[in-house]
Amino acid sequence: MKDYKLARVNIAYEQSAAGQIKNENSIPNELHYFFTNDNKTFIDFAIYKNELINENSDKIAKSLVIR
């Protein structure tokens, strides 16, 4: 992690009316951790399950080992 910068982006959205009428299930929250470095390496670590988006998410992302 020493050469990487970490950005945390929480994306929340509402289901469209058409989706609601069709009773489609959509994920209302996404949590993305973007890792970048000066060599233009880009890694997206994403959490899509709402039950997993909590105070431990940051700890998990920061504990990742990028090789």
JSON list of C-alpha atoms in Angstrom, two decimals:
[
{"chain": "A", "resi": 1, "resn": "MET", "atom": "CA", "xyz": [0.00, 0.00, 0.00]},
{"chain": "A", "resi": 2, "resn": "LYS", "atom": "CA", "xyz": [2.93, 2.38, 0.44]},
{"chain": "A", "resi": 3, "resn": "ASP", "atom": "CA", "xyz": [2.91, 3.51, -3.21]},
{"chain": "A", "resi": 4, "resn": "TYR", "atom": "CA", "xyz": [-0.87, 3.57, -3.59]},
{"chain": "A", "resi": 5, "resn": "LYS", "atom": "CA", "xyz": [-3.40, 6.28, -2.88]},
{"chain": "A", "resi": 6, "resn": "LEU", "atom": "CA", "xyz": [-6.81, 5.19, -1.62]},
{"chain": "A", "resi": 7, "resn": "ALA", "atom": "CA", "xyz": [-10.09, 6.91, -2.45]},
{"chain": "A", "resi": 8, "resn": "ARG", "atom": "CA", "xyz": [-13.40, 5.80, -0.93]},
{"chain": "A", "resi": 9, "resn": "VAL", "atom": "CA", "xyz": [-16.55, 6.39, -2.96]},
{"chain": "A", "resi": 10, "resn": "ASN", "atom": "CA", "xyz": [-20.03, 5.54, -1.74]},
{"chain": "A", "resi": 11, "resn": "ILE", "atom": "CA", "xyz": [-22.61, 5.35, -4.53]},
{"chain": "A", "resi": 12, "resn": "ALA", "atom": "CA", "xyz": [-26.28, 5.34, -3.59]},
{"chain": "A", "resi": 13, "resn": "TYR", "atom": "CA", "xyz": [-29.13, 5.45, -6.05]},
{"chain": "A", "resi": 14, "resn": "GLU", "atom": "CA", "xyz": [-32.86, 5.01, -6.25]},
{"chain": "A", "resi": 15, "resn": "GLN", "atom": "CA", "xyz": [-34.60, 2.36, -8.26]},
{"chain": "A", "resi": 16, "resn": "SER", "atom": "CA", "xyz": [-36.44, 3.66, -11.31]},
{"chain": "A", "resi": 17, "resn": "ALA", "atom": "CA", "xyz": [-40.23, 3.68, -11.39]},
{"chain": "A", "resi": 18, "resn": "ALA", "atom": "CA", "xyz": [-40.13, 1.11, -14.21]},
{"chain": "A", "resi": 19, "resn": "GLY", "atom": "CA", "xyz": [-37.96, -1.15, -12.08]},
{"chain": "A", "resi": 20, "resn": "GLN", "atom": "CA", "xyz": [-40.35, -0.78, -9.16]},
{"chain": "A", "resi": 21, "resn": "ILE", "atom": "CA", "xyz": [-43.35, -1.66, -11.33]},
{"chain": "A", "resi": 22, "resn": "LYS", "atom": "CA", "xyz": [-41.54, -4.74, -12.66]},
{"chain": "A", "resi": 23, "resn": "ASN", "atom": "CA", "xyz": [-40.61, -5.59, -9.06]},
{"chain": "A", "resi": 24, "resn": "GLU", "atom": "CA", "xyz": [-36.94, -5.81, -10.02]},
{"chain": "A", "resi": 25, "resn": "ASN", "atom": "CA", "xyz": [-34.42, -6.06, -7.24]},
{"chain": "A", "resi": 26, "resn": "SER", "atom": "CA", "xyz": [-31.58, -3.59, -7.43]},
{"chain": "A", "resi": 27, "resn": "ILE", "atom": "CA", "xyz": [-28.73, -2.85, -5.08]},
{"chain": "A", "resi": 28, "resn": "PRO", "atom": "CA", "xyz": [-29.22, 0.67, -3.69]},
{"chain": "A", "resi": 29, "resn": "ASN", "atom": "CA", "xyz": [-25.68, 1.06, -2.35]},
{"chain": "A", "resi": 30, "resn": "GLU", "atom": "CA", "xyz": [-22.23, 0.37, -3.68]},
{"chain": "A", "resi": 31, "resn": "LEU", "atom": "CA", "xyz": [-19.02, 1.07, -1.84]},
{"chain": "A", "resi": 32, "resn": "HIS", "atom": "CA", "xyz": [-15.91, 1.36, -3.99]},
{"chain": "A", "resi": 33, "resn": "TYR", "atom": "CA", "xyz": [-12.30, 1.71, -2.91]},
{"chain": "A", "resi": 34, "resn": "PHE", "atom": "CA", "xyz": [-10.08, 2.94, -5.71]},
{"chain": "A", "resi": 35, "resn": "PHE", "atom": "CA", "xyz": [-6.37, 2.28, -5.43]},
{"chain": "A", "resi": 36, "resn": "THR", "atom": "CA", "xyz": [-4.07, 4.23, -7.76]},
{"chain": "A", "resi": 37, "resn": "ASN", "atom": "CA", "xyz": [-0.37, 4.88, -8.03]},
{"chain": "A", "resi": 38, "resn": "ASP", "atom": "CA", "xyz": [1.94, 7.01, -10.16]},
{"chain": "A", "resi": 39, "resn": "ASN", "atom": "CA", "xyz": [2.35, 4.20, -12.69]},
{"chain": "A", "resi": 40, "resn": "LYS", "atom": "CA", "xyz": [-1.36, 4.58, -13.56]},
{"chain": "A", "resi": 41, "resn": "THR", "atom": "CA", "xyz": [-2.25, 1.27, -11.97]},
{"chain": "A", "resi": 42, "resn": "PHE", "atom": "CA", "xyz": [-5.92, 1.28, -11.04]},
{"chain": "A", "resi": 43, "resn": "ILE", "atom": "CA", "xyz": [-7.70, -1.23, -8.81]},
{"chain": "A", "resi": 44, "resn": "ASP", "atom": "CA", "xyz": [-11.37, -1.11, -7.83]},
{"chain": "A", "resi": 45, "resn": "PHE", "atom": "CA", "xyz": [-12.30, -3.04, -4.68]},
{"chain": "A", "resi": 46, "resn": "ALA", "atom": "CA", "xyz": [-16.09, -2.91, -4.47]},
{"chain": "A", "resi": 47, "resn": "ILE", "atom": "CA", "xyz": [-18.66, -4.05, -1.91]},
{"chain": "A", "resi": 48, "resn": "TYR", "atom": "CA", "xyz": [-22.16, -4.56, -3.26]},
{"chain": "A", "resi": 49, "resn": "LYS", "atom": "CA", "xyz": [-23.89, -6.28, -0.36]},
{"chain": "A", "resi": 50, "resn": "ASN", "atom": "CA", "xyz": [-25.53, -3.73, 1.94]},
{"chain": "A", "resi": 51, "resn": "GLU", "atom": "CA", "xyz": [-25.01, -5.89, 5.02]},
{"chain": "A", "resi": 52, "resn": "LEU", "atom": "CA", "xyz": [-21.23, -5.71, 4.47]},
{"chain": "A", "resi": 53, "resn": "ILE", "atom": "CA", "xyz": [-21.07, -1.91, 4.16]},
{"chain": "A", "resi": 54, "resn": "ASN", "atom": "CA", "xyz": [-20.26, -0.90, 7.72]},
{"chain": "A", "resi": 55, "resn": "GLU", "atom": "CA", "xyz": [-17.50, 0.50, 9.89]},
{"chain": "A", "resi": 56, "resn": "ASN", "atom": "CA", "xyz": [-15.30, -2.52, 9.14]},
{"chain": "A", "resi": 57, "resn": "SER", "atom": "CA", "xyz": [-15.27, -1.84, 5.38]},
{"chain": "A", "resi": 58, "resn": "ASP", "atom": "CA", "xyz": [-12.49, 0.75, 5.68]},
{"chain": "A", "resi": 59, "resn": "LYS", "atom": "CA", "xyz": [-10.39, -1.60, 7.79]},
{"chain": "A", "resi": 60, "resn": "ILE", "atom": "CA", "xyz": [-10.80, -4.39, 5.25]},
{"chain": "A", "resi": 61, "resn": "ALA", "atom": "CA", "xyz": [-9.85, -2.15, 2.31]},
{"chain": "A", "resi": 62, "resn": "LYS", "atom": "CA", "xyz": [-6.81, -0.74, 4.12]},
{"chain": "A", "resi": 63, "resn": "SER", "atom": "CA", "xyz": [-5.64, -4.25, 5.02]},
{"chain": "A", "resi": 64, "resn": "LEU", "atom": "CA", "xyz": [-5.48, -5.43, 1.40]},
{"chain": "A", "resi": 65, "resn": "VAL", "atom": "CA", "xyz": [-2.04, -6.36, 0.12]},
{"chain": "A", "resi": 66, "resn": "ILE", "atom": "CA", "xyz": [-1.42, -5.28, -3.46]},
{"chain": "A", "resi": 67, "resn": "ARG", "atom": "CA", "xyz": [1.37, -7.17, -5.19]}
]
